[in-house]
Coordinates of C-alpha atoms (C1' of nucleotides) in Angstrom, one line a residue:
Chain W
X857 CA 16.7 -7.2 27.1
X858 CA 18.4 -5.2 24.3
X859 CA 17.2 -6.3 20.9
X860 CA 20.5 -7.2 19.3
X861 CA 21.8 -9.1 22.3
X862 CA 19.3 -11.9 22.2
X863 CA 18.7 -13.1 18.6
X864 CA 15.6 -15.2 19.0
X865 CA 16.3 -17.2 15.9
X866 CA 20.0 -17.4 15.4
X867 CA 19.6 -19.4 12.3
X868 CA 17.4 -18.1 9.5
X869 CA 16.3 -14.5 9.3
X870 CA 15.7 -13.7 5.7
X871 CA 13.9 -10.4 5.9
X872 CA 16.0 -7.5 7.3
X873 CA 14.3 -5.8 10.1
X874 CA 12.2 -6.8 13.0
X875 CA 9.3 -4.7 11.8
X876 CA 8.9 -6.6 8.5
X877 CA 8.9 -9.8 10.5
X878 CA 6.2 -8.4 12.8
X879 CA 4.1 -7.3 9.8
X880 CA 4.4 -10.8 8.4
X881 CA 3.5 -12.3 11.8
X882 CA 0.4 -10.3 12.0
X883 CA -0.8 -11.0 8.4
X884 CA 0.0 -14.7 9.0
X885 CA -2.1 -14.6 12.2
X886 CA -5.0 -13.3 10.2
X887 CA -4.6 -16.1 7.7
X888 CA -4.0 -18.8 10.3
X889 CA -7.0 -17.9 12.4
X890 CA -9.1 -17.3 9.4
X891 CA -10.1 -13.9 10.6
X892 CA -12.8 -11.9 8.8
X893 CA -13.3 -8.2 8.6
X894 CA -14.2 -6.8 12.0
X895 CA -12.5 -9.5 13.9
X896 CA -10.1 -8.3 16.6
X897 CA -6.4 -8.8 16.5
X898 CA -4.1 -9.5 19.4
X899 CA -3.2 -6.5 21.5
X900 CA 0.2 -4.8 21.1
X901 CA 1.3 -6.1 24.4
X902 CA 0.4 -9.7 23.4
X903 CA 2.2 -9.4 20.2
X904 CA 5.2 -7.9 22.0
X905 CA 5.4 -11.0 24.2
X906 CA 4.8 -13.4 21.4
X907 CA 7.5 -12.0 19.1
X908 CA 9.8 -11.0 21.9
X909 CA 10.4 -7.6 20.5
X910 CA 9.8 -4.1 21.9
X911 CA 6.4 -2.4 21.7
X912 CA 8.0 0.1 19.3
X913 CA 8.5 -2.6 16.7
X914 CA 5.1 -4.1 17.1
X915 CA 3.5 -0.6 16.9
X916 CA 5.3 0.3 13.7
X917 CA 4.1 -3.0 12.2
X918 CA 0.5 -2.3 13.2
X919 CA 0.7 1.2 12.0
X920 CA 2.0 0.1 8.7
X921 CA -0.8 -2.3 8.1
X922 CA -3.2 0.5 9.2
X923 CA -1.7 2.8 6.6
X924 CA -2.4 0.2 4.0
X925 CA -5.9 -0.1 5.3
X926 CA -5.5 -3.8 6.0
X927 CA -6.5 -3.2 9.6
X928 CA -8.4 -0.6 11.5
X929 CA -7.0 1.1 14.6
X930 CA -8.6 3.4 17.1
X931 CA -7.7 4.5 20.6
X932 CA -8.6 2.2 23.4
X933 CA -9.9 -0.5 21.1
X934 CA -8.0 -3.4 19.7
X935 CA -7.1 -3.3 16.0
X936 CA -9.5 -5.2 13.8
X937 CA -9.3 -6.7 10.4
X938 CA -10.4 -4.1 7.8
X939 CA -12.8 -4.4 4.9
X940 CA -11.3 -4.2 1.5
X941 CA -10.3 -0.6 0.8
X942 CA -8.6 1.2 -1.9
X943 CA -6.4 3.4 0.3
X944 CA -3.0 1.7 -0.4
X945 CA -3.6 1.4 -4.1
X946 CA -4.5 5.0 -4.5
X947 CA -1.4 6.0 -2.8
X948 CA 0.8 3.9 -5.1
X949 CA -0.9 5.4 -8.1
X950 CA -0.6 8.9 -6.8
X951 CA 3.1 8.3 -6.0
X952 CA 3.7 7.0 -9.5
X953 CA 2.1 10.1 -11.0
X954 CA 3.8 12.7 -8.7
X955 CA 7.2 11.2 -9.2
X956 CA 6.5 11.0 -13.0
X957 CA 7.0 7.3 -13.2
X958 CA 3.6 6.9 -14.8
X959 CA 1.7 9.3 -17.0
X960 CA -1.9 10.3 -16.9
X961 CA -2.4 8.9 -20.4
X962 CA -1.1 5.5 -19.2
X963 CA -3.6 5.6 -16.4
X964 CA -6.4 6.4 -18.8
X965 CA -5.4 3.5 -21.0
X966 CA -5.7 1.1 -18.0
X967 CA -9.0 2.7 -17.1
X968 CA -10.3 2.3 -20.6
X969 CA -9.3 -1.4 -20.6
X970 CA -10.9 -2.0 -17.3
X971 CA -14.0 0.0 -17.7
X972 CA -14.8 -1.5 -21.1
X973 CA -15.2 -4.7 -19.1
X974 CA -17.0 -3.3 -16.0
X975 CA -19.6 -1.6 -18.2
X976 CA -20.3 -4.8 -20.0
X977 CA -20.5 -6.8 -16.8
X978 CA -22.7 -4.1 -15.3
X979 CA -25.1 -4.4 -18.2
X980 CA -25.3 -8.1 -17.5
X981 CA -25.4 -8.2 -13.7
X982 CA -26.7 -4.9 -12.5
X983 CA -29.6 -4.9 -10.0
X984 CA -32.4 -2.4 -10.6
X985 CA -31.0 -0.3 -7.7
X986 CA -27.6 -0.3 -9.2
X987 CA -29.0 0.8 -12.6
X988 CA -30.9 3.5 -10.9
X989 CA -27.8 4.7 -9.0
X990 CA -25.8 4.9 -12.3
X991 CA -28.6 6.7 -14.1
X992 CA -28.9 9.0 -11.1
X993 CA -25.3 10.1 -11.3
X994 CA -25.6 10.8 -15.0
X995 CA -28.7 12.9 -14.3
X996 CA -26.9 14.8 -11.5
X997 CA -24.2 15.6 -14.0
X998 CA -26.7 17.3 -16.2
X999 CA -28.5 19.1 -13.4
X1000 CA -25.3 20.6 -12.1
X1001 CA -23.6 21.2 -15.4
X1002 CA -22.8 24.8 -14.6
X1003 CA -20.7 23.7 -11.6
X1004 CA -17.7 21.8 -12.9
X1005 CA -16.7 20.6 -9.5
X1006 CA -20.1 19.0 -9.0
X1007 CA -20.1 17.5 -12.4
X1008 CA -16.7 15.9 -11.7
X1009 CA -17.8 14.3 -8.5
X1010 CA -20.9 12.9 -10.1
X1011 CA -18.7 11.7 -13.0
X1012 CA -16.4 9.9 -10.6
X1013 CA -19.4 8.4 -8.7
X1014 CA -20.8 7.3 -12.1
X1015 CA -17.8 5.2 -12.9
X1016 CA -17.5 3.8 -9.4
X1017 CA -21.1 2.8 -9.5
X1018 CA -20.6 1.0 -12.8
X1019 CA -17.6 -0.9 -11.2
X1020 CA -19.8 -1.8 -8.2
X1021 CA -22.5 -3.1 -10.5
X1022 CA -19.9 -5.4 -12.1
X1023 CA -20.1 -7.4 -8.9
X1024 CA -16.4 -7.9 -8.9
X1025 CA -14.8 -6.0 -6.0
X1026 CA -11.3 -6.1 -7.6
X1027 CA -12.6 -4.0 -10.4
X1028 CA -14.1 -1.6 -7.9
X1029 CA -10.8 -1.5 -6.1
X1030 CA -8.9 -0.5 -9.2
X1031 CA -11.4 1.9 -10.6
X1032 CA -11.6 3.7 -7.2
X1033 CA -7.9 3.8 -6.9
X1034 CA -7.8 5.9 -10.1
X1035 CA -10.3 8.4 -8.9
X1036 CA -7.6 10.5 -7.2
X1037 CA -5.8 10.9 -10.5
X1038 CA -9.1 11.8 -12.2
X1039 CA -9.8 14.5 -9.6
X1040 CA -6.5 16.0 -10.5
X1041 CA -6.9 16.1 -14.3
X1042 CA -10.6 16.2 -14.9
X1043 CA -10.9 19.9 -15.0
X1044 CA -8.3 20.1 -17.8
X1045 CA -10.4 17.9 -20.0
X1046 CA -13.5 19.8 -19.1
X1047 CA -11.9 23.1 -20.2
X1048 CA -11.1 21.8 -23.6
X1049 CA -14.8 21.4 -24.1
X1050 CA -15.2 25.1 -24.3
X1051 CA -18.8 25.4 -25.5
X1052 CA -21.9 24.4 -23.5
X1053 CA -22.8 22.3 -26.4
X1054 CA -19.6 20.2 -26.2
X1055 CA -20.0 19.9 -22.5
X1056 CA -23.6 18.7 -22.8
X1057 CA -22.6 16.2 -25.4
X1058 CA -20.1 14.7 -23.0
X1059 CA -22.9 14.4 -20.4
X1060 CA -25.1 12.9 -23.1
X1061 CA -22.4 10.2 -23.5
X1062 CA -22.8 9.2 -19.9
X1063 CA -26.6 9.0 -20.2
X1064 CA -26.2 6.7 -23.2
X1065 CA -24.0 4.4 -21.1
X1066 CA -26.5 4.4 -18.3
X1067 CA -29.3 3.6 -20.7
X1068 CA -27.4 0.7 -22.2
X1069 CA -26.8 -0.7 -18.8
X1070 CA -30.4 -0.3 -17.9
X1071 CA -31.4 -2.1 -21.1
X1072 CA -29.0 -4.8 -20.3
X1073 CA -27.1 -4.5 -23.6
X1074 CA -23.4 -5.1 -22.9
X1075 CA -22.2 -4.5 -26.4
X1076 CA -23.9 -1.1 -26.7
X1077 CA -22.7 -0.1 -23.3
X1078 CA -19.1 -1.0 -24.2
X1079 CA -19.4 1.0 -27.4
X1080 CA -20.6 4.1 -25.6
X1081 CA -17.9 3.6 -23.0
X1082 CA -15.2 3.3 -25.7
X1083 CA -16.4 6.5 -27.3
X1084 CA -16.4 8.3 -24.0
X1085 CA -12.8 7.3 -23.3
X1086 CA -11.6 8.1 -26.7
X1087 CA -13.0 11.6 -26.5
X1088 CA -11.6 12.0 -23.0
X1089 CA -8.1 11.0 -24.0
X1090 CA -8.3 13.2 -27.0
X1091 CA -9.3 16.1 -24.8
X1092 CA -6.3 15.5 -22.6
X1093 CA -4.0 15.3 -25.5
X1094 CA -5.4 18.5 -26.9
X1095 CA -4.6 20.1 -23.6
X1096 CA -1.0 18.8 -23.8
X1097 CA -1.0 16.3 -21.0
X1098 CA 2.0 14.1 -21.4
Chain L
X573 CA 6.6 19.3 25.6
X574 CA 3.8 16.8 26.0
X575 CA 1.9 16.3 22.7
X576 CA -1.6 17.1 23.8
X577 CA -0.6 20.2 25.7
X578 CA 0.5 22.3 22.8
X579 CA -1.9 21.9 19.8
X580 CA 0.1 23.4 17.0
X581 CA -3.0 24.1 15.1
X582 CA -5.9 24.8 17.4
X583 CA -8.3 25.4 14.6
X584 CA -8.5 22.8 11.8
X585 CA -7.3 19.3 12.3
X586 CA -9.3 17.2 9.8
X587 CA -7.4 13.8 10.0
X588 CA -7.5 12.1 13.3
X589 CA -4.0 11.2 14.4
X590 CA -0.7 12.9 14.2
X591 CA 0.7 10.0 12.2
X592 CA -1.7 10.5 9.3
X593 CA -0.8 14.1 9.3
X594 CA 2.9 13.2 9.2
X595 CA 2.3 10.8 6.3
X596 CA 0.6 13.5 4.4
X597 CA 3.3 16.0 5.1
X598 CA 5.9 13.6 3.7
X599 CA 4.0 12.8 0.6
X600 CA 3.3 16.5 0.1
X601 CA 7.0 17.2 0.5
X602 CA 7.7 14.8 -2.3
X603 CA 5.2 16.5 -4.5
X604 CA 6.2 20.1 -3.6
X605 CA 9.9 19.5 -4.1
X606 CA 9.3 17.5 -7.2
X607 CA 11.4 14.6 -6.0
X608 CA 12.2 11.7 -8.2
X609 CA 13.1 8.1 -7.3
X610 CA 16.3 8.0 -5.4
X611 CA 16.1 11.5 -4.1
X612 CA 16.6 11.8 -0.3
X613 CA 13.9 12.8 2.1
X614 CA 14.4 15.0 5.2
X615 CA 15.8 13.1 8.2
X616 CA 13.5 12.0 11.0
X617 CA 15.0 14.7 13.2
X618 CA 14.3 17.4 10.7
X619 CA 10.7 16.2 10.2
X620 CA 10.3 16.1 14.0
X621 CA 11.2 19.7 14.3
X622 CA 9.2 20.8 11.3
X623 CA 6.0 19.1 12.4
X624 CA 6.6 19.7 16.1
X625 CA 5.8 16.1 17.1
X626 CA 7.8 13.3 18.7
X627 CA 10.2 11.2 16.7
X628 CA 7.9 8.2 17.4
X629 CA 5.2 9.8 15.3
X630 CA 7.5 10.7 12.5
X631 CA 9.0 7.2 12.5
X632 CA 5.7 5.5 12.3
X633 CA 4.9 7.7 9.3
X634 CA 8.1 6.9 7.5
X635 CA 7.7 3.3 8.3
X636 CA 4.2 3.2 6.9
X637 CA 5.3 4.7 3.7
X638 CA 8.1 2.2 3.6
X639 CA 5.7 -0.6 4.1
X640 CA 3.8 0.7 1.0
X641 CA 7.1 0.8 -0.8
X642 CA 6.7 4.5 -1.5
X643 CA 10.0 5.2 0.1
X644 CA 13.1 3.1 0.8
X645 CA 14.7 3.0 4.2
X646 CA 17.9 1.6 5.5
X647 CA 20.0 2.0 8.6
X648 CA 22.2 5.1 8.7
X649 CA 21.0 6.4 5.4
X650 CA 18.3 8.9 4.9
X651 CA 15.0 7.6 3.4
X652 CA 14.8 8.0 -0.4
X653 CA 11.9 8.2 -2.8
X654 CA 11.2 4.7 -4.1
X655 CA 10.8 3.4 -7.6
X656 CA 7.3 2.2 -8.5
X657 CA 6.8 -1.1 -6.7
X658 CA 3.9 -3.5 -6.4
X659 CA 4.4 -4.3 -2.7
X660 CA 1.4 -2.5 -1.4
X661 CA -1.0 -3.7 -4.1
X662 CA 0.0 -7.3 -3.6
X663 CA -0.7 -7.0 0.1
X664 CA -4.2 -5.5 -0.6
X665 CA -5.0 -8.3 -3.0
X666 CA -3.7 -11.0 -0.7
X667 CA -5.6 -9.5 2.2
X668 CA -8.8 -9.6 0.1
X669 CA -8.2 -13.2 -0.7
X670 CA -7.3 -14.5 2.7
X671 CA -10.3 -12.7 4.3
X672 CA -12.5 -14.1 1.6
X673 CA -13.6 -10.7 0.4
X674 CA -12.6 -11.5 -3.1
X675 CA -12.4 -14.9 -4.9
X676 CA -9.7 -16.4 -7.0
X677 CA -12.1 -16.4 -9.9
X678 CA -12.7 -12.7 -9.6
X679 CA -9.0 -12.1 -9.7
X680 CA -8.8 -14.2 -12.8
X681 CA -11.5 -12.3 -14.5
X682 CA -9.5 -9.1 -13.9
X683 CA -6.3 -10.7 -15.0
X684 CA -8.0 -11.8 -18.2
X685 CA -9.3 -8.4 -18.9
X686 CA -6.0 -6.8 -18.4
X687 CA -3.8 -9.3 -20.1
X688 CA -6.0 -9.4 -23.2
X689 CA -4.8 -5.8 -23.5
X690 CA -1.2 -6.2 -22.4
X691 CA -0.7 -9.0 -24.9
X692 CA -2.0 -6.9 -27.7
X693 CA 0.1 -3.9 -26.7
X694 CA 3.1 -6.2 -26.4
X695 CA 2.6 -7.4 -29.9
X696 CA 2.6 -3.8 -31.1
X697 CA 5.3 -2.3 -28.9
X698 CA 7.7 -5.0 -27.9
X699 CA 11.4 -4.6 -28.5
X700 CA 13.3 -7.5 -29.9
X701 CA 14.8 -8.1 -26.4
X702 CA 11.4 -8.2 -24.9
X703 CA 10.1 -10.6 -27.4
X704 CA 13.1 -12.8 -26.7
X705 CA 12.5 -12.7 -23.0
X706 CA 8.9 -13.7 -23.4
X707 CA 9.8 -16.6 -25.7
X708 CA 12.6 -17.6 -23.3
X709 CA 10.1 -17.9 -20.5
X710 CA 7.9 -20.1 -22.6
X711 CA 10.8 -22.3 -23.6
X712 CA 11.9 -22.7 -20.0
X713 CA 8.4 -23.8 -19.1
X714 CA 8.8 -26.7 -21.6
X715 CA 12.3 -27.5 -20.6
X716 CA 11.4 -27.8 -16.9
X717 CA 8.0 -29.3 -17.4
X718 CA 8.6 -32.2 -15.0
X719 CA 9.2 -29.7 -12.2
X720 CA 5.8 -27.9 -11.5
X721 CA 7.4 -25.3 -9.2
X722 CA 9.8 -24.2 -11.9
X723 CA 7.1 -24.2 -14.6
X724 CA 5.0 -22.0 -12.4
X725 CA 7.8 -19.5 -11.8
X726 CA 8.5 -19.3 -15.6
X727 CA 4.7 -19.0 -16.2
X728 CA 4.6 -16.0 -13.8
X729 CA 7.7 -14.5 -15.4
X730 CA 6.1 -15.0 -18.8
X731 CA 3.0 -12.9 -17.9
X732 CA 5.1 -10.2 -16.2
X733 CA 7.4 -10.0 -19.2
X734 CA 4.3 -9.4 -21.5
X735 CA 3.1 -6.7 -19.1
X736 CA 6.5 -5.1 -19.2
X737 CA 6.5 -5.2 -23.0
X738 CA 3.2 -3.3 -23.0
X739 CA 5.3 -0.3 -22.0
X740 CA 2.7 0.8 -19.5
X741 CA 4.0 0.5 -16.0
X742 CA 0.5 0.5 -14.6
X743 CA -0.3 -2.7 -16.3
X744 CA 3.0 -4.2 -15.0
X745 CA 2.0 -3.0 -11.5
X746 CA -1.3 -4.7 -11.6
X747 CA -0.2 -7.9 -13.2
X748 CA 2.7 -8.3 -10.8
X749 CA 0.4 -7.6 -7.9
X750 CA -1.6 -10.7 -8.9
X751 CA 1.4 -12.9 -9.0
X752 CA 1.1 -13.8 -5.4
X753 CA -2.4 -15.1 -5.9
X754 CA -1.2 -17.1 -8.8
X755 CA 1.5 -18.7 -6.8
X756 CA -1.1 -19.8 -4.3
X757 CA -3.5 -21.4 -6.8
X758 CA -1.3 -22.4 -9.8
X759 CA -0.6 -25.9 -8.6
X760 CA -4.3 -26.6 -8.4
X761 CA -4.8 -25.8 -12.0
X762 CA -1.8 -27.8 -13.0
X763 CA -3.0 -30.9 -11.2
X764 CA -6.3 -30.9 -13.1
X765 CA -4.2 -31.3 -16.2
X766 CA -3.4 -34.9 -15.2
X767 CA -1.7 -36.2 -18.3
X768 CA 1.6 -35.1 -19.7
X769 CA -0.3 -34.4 -22.9
X770 CA -2.6 -31.9 -21.3
X771 CA 0.3 -30.2 -19.5
X772 CA 2.3 -29.9 -22.7
X773 CA -0.7 -28.5 -24.5
X774 CA -0.9 -25.8 -21.9
X775 CA 2.7 -25.0 -22.5
X776 CA 2.1 -24.9 -26.2
X777 CA -0.5 -22.2 -25.6
X778 CA 2.2 -20.0 -24.1
X779 CA 4.5 -20.6 -27.0
X780 CA 1.7 -19.6 -29.4
X781 CA 1.3 -16.4 -27.5
X782 CA 5.0 -15.7 -27.6
X783 CA 5.1 -16.4 -31.4
X784 CA 2.2 -14.0 -32.0
X785 CA 4.0 -11.3 -30.0
X786 CA 7.2 -11.9 -32.0
X787 CA 5.2 -11.7 -35.2
X788 CA 3.6 -8.5 -34.0
X789 CA 0.1 -9.7 -34.5
X790 CA -2.0 -8.3 -31.7
X791 CA -5.2 -10.0 -32.7
X792 CA -3.7 -13.4 -32.9
X793 CA -1.9 -12.8 -29.6
X794 CA -5.1 -11.8 -27.9
X795 CA -6.9 -14.8 -29.3
X796 CA -4.3 -17.2 -27.8
X797 CA -4.4 -15.3 -24.5
X798 CA -8.2 -15.6 -24.3
X799 CA -8.0 -19.3 -24.9
X800 CA -5.3 -19.7 -22.3
X801 CA -7.4 -17.9 -19.7
X802 CA -10.5 -19.7 -20.5
X803 CA -8.8 -23.0 -20.0
X804 CA -7.2 -21.9 -16.8
X805 CA -10.4 -20.7 -15.4
X806 CA -12.1 -23.9 -16.4
X807 CA -9.3 -25.8 -14.7
X808 CA -9.9 -23.9 -11.5
X809 CA -13.6 -24.4 -11.6
X810 CA -13.1 -28.1 -12.2
X811 CA -11.0 -28.2 -9.1
X812 CA -13.8 -26.5 -7.2
X813 CA -12.2 -23.2 -6.5
X814 CA -14.9 -20.8 -5.4
Chain S
dT1500 C1' 48.4 20.3 -3.5
dC1501 C1' 46.3 15.9 -3.2
dC1502 C1' 45.4 11.5 -1.4
dT1503 C1' 44.6 8.6 2.5
dT1504 C1' 42.9 7.7 6.9
dA1505 C1' 41.0 8.3 11.3
dA1506 C1' 37.8 10.8 14.1
dA1507 C1' 33.5 13.2 14.6
dA1508 C1' 28.9 14.2 13.5
dT1509 C1' 24.6 12.4 11.7
dC1510 C1' 21.3 9.0 11.0
dT1511 C1' 18.4 5.0 11.5
dG1512 C1' 17.0 0.6 14.4
dT1513 C1' 15.4 -0.9 18.7
dA1514 C1' 14.4 -0.8 23.7
dT1515 C1' 12.4 1.1 27.9
dG1516 C1' 9.6 3.8 30.8
dA1517 C1' 5.9 7.1 31.4
dC1518 C1' 1.5 9.1 31.1
dA1519 C1' -3.0 10.8 29.0
dG1520 C1' -7.2 9.4 27.4
dG1521 C1' -10.5 6.0 25.4
dT1522 C1' -13.0 1.3 26.1
dT1523 C1' -14.6 -2.5 28.4
dG1524 C1' -15.6 -5.5 32.1
dT1525 C1' -16.5 -5.7 37.1
dT1526 C1' -18.4 -4.7 41.3
dG1527 C1' -21.2 -2.8 44.6
dT1528 C1' -25.1 -0.3 45.8
dC1529 C1' -29.9 0.9 45.6
Chain F
dG1455 C1' -32.4 -6.5 38.5
dA1456 C1' -30.8 -1.9 36.9
dC1457 C1' -27.4 1.5 37.2
dA1458 C1' -23.4 3.9 38.4
dA1459 C1' -18.6 4.0 39.9
dC1460 C1' -14.4 1.9 39.5
dA1461 C1' -10.7 -1.0 38.0
dA1462 C1' -8.3 -3.2 34.3
dC1463 C1' -6.8 -2.9 29.8
dC1464 C1' -5.7 -0.7 25.5
dT1465 C1' -3.9 2.6 22.2
dG1466 C1' -1.6 7.4 21.3
dT1467 C1' 2.2 10.2 22.1
dC1468 C1' 6.4 11.7 24.3
dA1469 C1' 11.1 11.4 26.2
dT1470 C1' 15.5 9.2 26.6
dA1471 C1' 19.1 6.0 25.7
dC1472 C1' 22.3 3.4 23.0
dA1473 C1' 24.0 0.3 19.2
dG1474 C1' 25.4 0.1 14.5
dA1475 C1' 25.6 2.1 9.9
dT1476 C1' 26.8 6.0 7.0
dT1477 C1' 28.5 10.4 5.8
dT1478 C1' 31.3 14.3 6.8
dT1479 C1' 35.2 16.5 8.6
dA1480 C1' 39.7 16.9 9.9
dA1481 C1' 44.4 15.5 10.2
dG1482 C1' 48.5 13.9 8.4
dG1483 C1' 51.7 12.3 5.1
dA1484 C1' 53.5 12.0 0.3

DNA sequence: TCCTTAAAATCTGTATGACAGGTTGTTGTC
DNA sequence: GACAACAACCTGTCATACAGATTTTAAGGA
């Protein structure tokens, strides 16, 4: 049963490659069956029979979806539908940066645009627990301020917590996808704030944002966020980031 | 040379699975060599030797990156670094929608946030050709207004053209990633505009945006865009979209 | 010498078979 | 009825084979 000898559909085959077809078949199966995260998918063997292709093809399809984090795979178990994850988006952004198709500044412009909105939404919709988590990240930035690495991680957590408090997972998805870029450039911005004073002022900015969210004042929160981004971008430009 | 018999690195193996390791090796190769779009990657055979794993593993890694559109593959040719493409992002968004982890309204909120910015940037940065392309899409909407399918495609092209005119590929990436969702819900909004008058008014809104961009007035352009989105969201809510 | 063309080497696409190891369902015993 | 051993199923990885596409090399002629 060599693949090219028995074209299952001699008429219309728009996408080139059996793997692409298999990927589509799997995603369509999810849609057609109305599967939810955690629900199991057909086994590779079943898919092999259904599509009448080799296991190689089916496996490459499953693996591709797994790489995009649309499904979860593990040995012995069937693949399951995955919860929303930022994996694929992160990789696309990283790819764009490393191949110099997008610049760090362009990412920051998008981040600013989005986070001006998430911070306003967070001020309006945050639960008490979310407000506490945001404030906590800001506090941890101050407490660890002699350890840049730690400050950075709490900074990233701070922005992700705000996105989560916006109660729109698409915002969370995008903000989180940018975290990788932030990890790669954050230190540069930090170094331009040479004095302790400048560094503490930057941390103060985060506390102001957290306070505004706690108070439920979207306009004030957005103002502080704008200021924060303007200074961050300025720091990057001063450091000569293209 | 059975895989599990000769652990190449008996000490630290953080990521579970050889395929993940291979994916990382490839992306790191791109970074380390400073490859640009179009540049060729090592052959599968070369990668197989370098990583000391089977071709199966290497192939699944390549295929995964291809599915995310980070690399281009075709028979006989070596894989090459891909230009920035929205493929993976679209699939993530689609997945979120079909598994009901995100709602259409949430996508529209993100679109509104982003396109309020792209339209302003487009007004400031558009070339004459870009302004013409945007206006052309609006005109084609009017000319084909008895054919909903055609109107939709020109509508989508309109928004993507604005994103392109923002001269920030990250915006283009995100806006384009949402086009799939738009294709799946657009008709619903169109139907709520039952009269020709209502439909033509909606098209007029697009022309107003195009004019503002042509005039180079970011504030006016953003105002028209806001109005457009508010009406679109209202139309979806009227139609009972969750 | 240079151009053309045919053969060889290389590469990807797909299929098949094999086996290790994990997971789940079944059965049989106590 | 509880528990343990076993069988069935499933994924992870490897090896091999071959078709078809592409690139490289070599040969031959102008």
